[in-house]
mmCIF file of C-alpha atoms in Angstrom:
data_model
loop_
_atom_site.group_PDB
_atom_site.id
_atom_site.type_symbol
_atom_site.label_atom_id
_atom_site.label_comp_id
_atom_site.label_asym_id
_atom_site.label_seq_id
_atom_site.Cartn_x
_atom_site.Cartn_y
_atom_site.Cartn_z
ATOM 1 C CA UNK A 1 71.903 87.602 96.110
ATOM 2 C CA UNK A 2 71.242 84.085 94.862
ATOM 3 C CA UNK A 3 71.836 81.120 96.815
ATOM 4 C CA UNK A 4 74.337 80.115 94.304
ATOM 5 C CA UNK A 5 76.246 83.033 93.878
ATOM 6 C CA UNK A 6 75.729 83.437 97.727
ATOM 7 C CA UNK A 7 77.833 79.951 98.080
ATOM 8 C CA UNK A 8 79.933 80.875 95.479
ATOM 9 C CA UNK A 9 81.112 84.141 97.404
ATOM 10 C CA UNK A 10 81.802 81.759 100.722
ATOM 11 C CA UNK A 11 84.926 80.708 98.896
ATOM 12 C CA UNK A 12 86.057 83.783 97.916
ATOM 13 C CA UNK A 13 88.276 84.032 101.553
ATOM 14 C CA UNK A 14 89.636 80.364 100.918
ATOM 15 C CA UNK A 15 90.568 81.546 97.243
ATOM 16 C CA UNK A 16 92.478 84.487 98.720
ATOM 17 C CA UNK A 17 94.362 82.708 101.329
ATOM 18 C CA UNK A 18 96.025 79.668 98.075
ATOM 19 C CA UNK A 19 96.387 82.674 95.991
ATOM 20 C CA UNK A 20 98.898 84.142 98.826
ATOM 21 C CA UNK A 21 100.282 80.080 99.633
ATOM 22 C CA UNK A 22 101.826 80.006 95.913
ATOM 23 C CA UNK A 23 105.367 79.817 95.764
ATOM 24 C CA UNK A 24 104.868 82.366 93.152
ATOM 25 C CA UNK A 25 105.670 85.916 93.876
ATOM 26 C CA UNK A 26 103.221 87.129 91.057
ATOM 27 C CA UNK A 27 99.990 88.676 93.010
ATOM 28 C CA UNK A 28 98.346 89.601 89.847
ATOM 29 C CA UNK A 29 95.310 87.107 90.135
ATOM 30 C CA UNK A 30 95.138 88.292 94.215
ATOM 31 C CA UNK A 31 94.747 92.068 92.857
ATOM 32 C CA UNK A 32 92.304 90.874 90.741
ATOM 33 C CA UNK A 33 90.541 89.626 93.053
ATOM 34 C CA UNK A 34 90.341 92.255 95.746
ATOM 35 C CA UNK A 35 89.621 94.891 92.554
ATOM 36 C CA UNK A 36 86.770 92.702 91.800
ATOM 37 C CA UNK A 37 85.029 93.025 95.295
ATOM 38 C CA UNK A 38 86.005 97.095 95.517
ATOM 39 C CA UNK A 39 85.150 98.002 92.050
ATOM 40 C CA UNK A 40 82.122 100.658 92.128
ATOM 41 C CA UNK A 41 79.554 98.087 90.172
ATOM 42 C CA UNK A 42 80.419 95.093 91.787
ATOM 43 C CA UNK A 43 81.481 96.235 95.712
ATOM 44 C CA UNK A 44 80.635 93.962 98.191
ATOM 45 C CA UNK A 45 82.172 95.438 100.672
ATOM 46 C CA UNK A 46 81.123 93.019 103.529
ATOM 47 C CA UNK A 47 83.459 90.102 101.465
ATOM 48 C CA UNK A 48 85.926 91.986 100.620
ATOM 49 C CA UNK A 49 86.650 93.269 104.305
ATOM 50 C CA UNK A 50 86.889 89.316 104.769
ATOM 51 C CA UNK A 51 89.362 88.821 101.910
ATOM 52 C CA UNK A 52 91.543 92.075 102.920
ATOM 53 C CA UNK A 53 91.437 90.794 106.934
ATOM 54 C CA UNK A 54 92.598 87.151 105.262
ATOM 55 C CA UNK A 55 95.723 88.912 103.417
ATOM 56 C CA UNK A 56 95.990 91.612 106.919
ATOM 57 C CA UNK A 57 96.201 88.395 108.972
ATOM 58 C CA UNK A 58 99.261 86.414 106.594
ATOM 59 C CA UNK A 59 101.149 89.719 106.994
ATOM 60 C CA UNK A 60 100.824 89.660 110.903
ATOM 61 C CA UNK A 61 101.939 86.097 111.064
ATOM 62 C CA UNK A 62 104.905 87.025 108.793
ATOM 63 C CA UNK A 63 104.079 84.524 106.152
ATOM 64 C CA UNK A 64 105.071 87.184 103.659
ATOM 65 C CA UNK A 65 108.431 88.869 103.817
ATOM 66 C CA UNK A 66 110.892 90.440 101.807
ATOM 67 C CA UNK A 67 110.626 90.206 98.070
ATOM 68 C CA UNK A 68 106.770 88.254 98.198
ATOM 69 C CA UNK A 69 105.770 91.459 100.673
ATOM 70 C CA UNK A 70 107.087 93.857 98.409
ATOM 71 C CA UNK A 71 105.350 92.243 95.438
ATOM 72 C CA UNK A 72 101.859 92.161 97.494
ATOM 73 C CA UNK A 73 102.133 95.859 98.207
ATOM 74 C CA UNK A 74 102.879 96.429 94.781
ATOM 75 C CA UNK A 75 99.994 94.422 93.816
ATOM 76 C CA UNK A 76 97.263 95.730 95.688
ATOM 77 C CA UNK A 77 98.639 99.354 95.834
ATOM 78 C CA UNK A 78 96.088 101.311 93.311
ATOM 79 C CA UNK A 79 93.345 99.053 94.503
ATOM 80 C CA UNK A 80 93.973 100.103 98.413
ATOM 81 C CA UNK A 81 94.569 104.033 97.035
ATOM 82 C CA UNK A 82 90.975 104.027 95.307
ATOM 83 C CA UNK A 83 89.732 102.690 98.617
ATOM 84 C CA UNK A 84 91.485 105.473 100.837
ATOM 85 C CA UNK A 85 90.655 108.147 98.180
ATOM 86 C CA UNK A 86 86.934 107.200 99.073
ATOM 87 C CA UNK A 87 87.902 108.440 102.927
ATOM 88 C CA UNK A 88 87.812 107.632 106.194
ATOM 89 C CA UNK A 89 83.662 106.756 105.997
ATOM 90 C CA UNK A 90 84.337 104.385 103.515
ATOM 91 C CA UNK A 91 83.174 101.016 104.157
ATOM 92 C CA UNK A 92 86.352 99.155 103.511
ATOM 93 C CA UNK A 93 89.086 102.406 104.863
ATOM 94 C CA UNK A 94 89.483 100.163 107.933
ATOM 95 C CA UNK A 95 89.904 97.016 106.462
ATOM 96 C CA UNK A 96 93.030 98.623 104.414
ATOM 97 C CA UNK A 97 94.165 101.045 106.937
ATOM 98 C CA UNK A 98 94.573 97.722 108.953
ATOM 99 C CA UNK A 99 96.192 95.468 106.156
ATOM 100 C CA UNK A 100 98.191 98.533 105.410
ATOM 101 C CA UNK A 101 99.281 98.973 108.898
ATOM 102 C CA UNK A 102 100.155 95.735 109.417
ATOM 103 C CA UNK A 103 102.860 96.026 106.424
ATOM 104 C CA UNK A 104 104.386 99.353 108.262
ATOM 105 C CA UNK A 105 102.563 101.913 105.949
ATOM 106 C CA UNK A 106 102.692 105.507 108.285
ATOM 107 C CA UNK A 107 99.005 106.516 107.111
ATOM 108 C CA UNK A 108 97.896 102.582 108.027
ATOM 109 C CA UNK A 109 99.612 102.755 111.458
ATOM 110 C CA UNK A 110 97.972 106.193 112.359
ATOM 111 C CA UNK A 111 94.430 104.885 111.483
ATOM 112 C CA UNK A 112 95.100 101.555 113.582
ATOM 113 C CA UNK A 113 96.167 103.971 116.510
ATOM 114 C CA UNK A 114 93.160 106.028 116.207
ATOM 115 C CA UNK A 115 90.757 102.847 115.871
ATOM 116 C CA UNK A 116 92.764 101.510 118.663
ATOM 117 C CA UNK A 117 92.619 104.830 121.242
ATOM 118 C CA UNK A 118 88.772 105.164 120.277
ATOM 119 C CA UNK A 119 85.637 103.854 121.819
ATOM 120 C CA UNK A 120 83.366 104.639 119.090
ATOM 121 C CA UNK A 121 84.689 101.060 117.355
ATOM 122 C CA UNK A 122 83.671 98.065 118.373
ATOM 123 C CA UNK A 123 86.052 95.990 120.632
ATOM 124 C CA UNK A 124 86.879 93.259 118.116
ATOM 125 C CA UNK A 125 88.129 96.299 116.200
ATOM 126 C CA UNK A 126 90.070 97.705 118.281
ATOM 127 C CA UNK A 127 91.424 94.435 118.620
ATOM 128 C CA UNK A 128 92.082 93.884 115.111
ATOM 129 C CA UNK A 129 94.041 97.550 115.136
ATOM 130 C CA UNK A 130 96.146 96.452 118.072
ATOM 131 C CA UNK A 131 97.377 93.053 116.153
ATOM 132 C CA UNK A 132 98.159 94.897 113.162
ATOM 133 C CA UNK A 133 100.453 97.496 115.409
ATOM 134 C CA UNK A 134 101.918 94.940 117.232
ATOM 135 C CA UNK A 135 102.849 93.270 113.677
ATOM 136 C CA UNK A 136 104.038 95.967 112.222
ATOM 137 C CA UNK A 137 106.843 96.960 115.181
#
């Protein structure tokens, strides 16, 4: 990757987190986004897992309820699908089982409790699976 673009992909995190500080409810530009790091051609799955775990950690702090919550599953709903339909050894199925978990999706919250109860993931992720449960109760 170019230095450049390389820089240019640092901010990619920041630009997720003022996409979800809007006022607005429309999560168009967001779904762009995360489509643009998961799309076959153009994955980089290694950012996107950052941008997903940005949006994962405003739904744990419950800085989107209601009405914006809705709107950001609807959003990001056929991106996350292509994701899971890629399965469980996908690079980014934990990233979204996570987010998804955190929101109170069933098929999230099993995956978080099977990351969680498992000692083949790495600590911080088992971590990261226990926030998202505890969120989503």
């Amino acid at each position: 990757m170019p230095r450049q673009t390389a820089n240019i992909a640092k901010l990619y995190p920041r630009v997720v987190e003022r996409l979800i500080a809007r006022a607005s409810s429309d999560f168009a530009p967001l779904a762009a986004v995360v489509e643009q790091l998961t799309a076959e051609k153009s994955a980089d799955p290694a950012l996107a897992g950052q941008c997903l775990a940005v949006v994962a950690t405003k739904v744990q702090a419950h800085e989107l309820q209601g009405d914006k919550l809705a709107a950001l599953r609807t959003a990001l709903g056929p991106t996350l699908a292509k994701v899971r339909k890629a399965g469980n050894d996908g690079p980014l199925f934990l990233d979204v089982a996570l987010l998804s978990a955190s929101w109170g999706d069933a098929a999230g919250h099993a995956a978080a409790r099977e990351v969680l109860n498992s000692t083949k993931h790495a600590d911080s992720r088992r971590l990261q699976a226990f926030e998202a449960l505890v969120a989503a109760d």
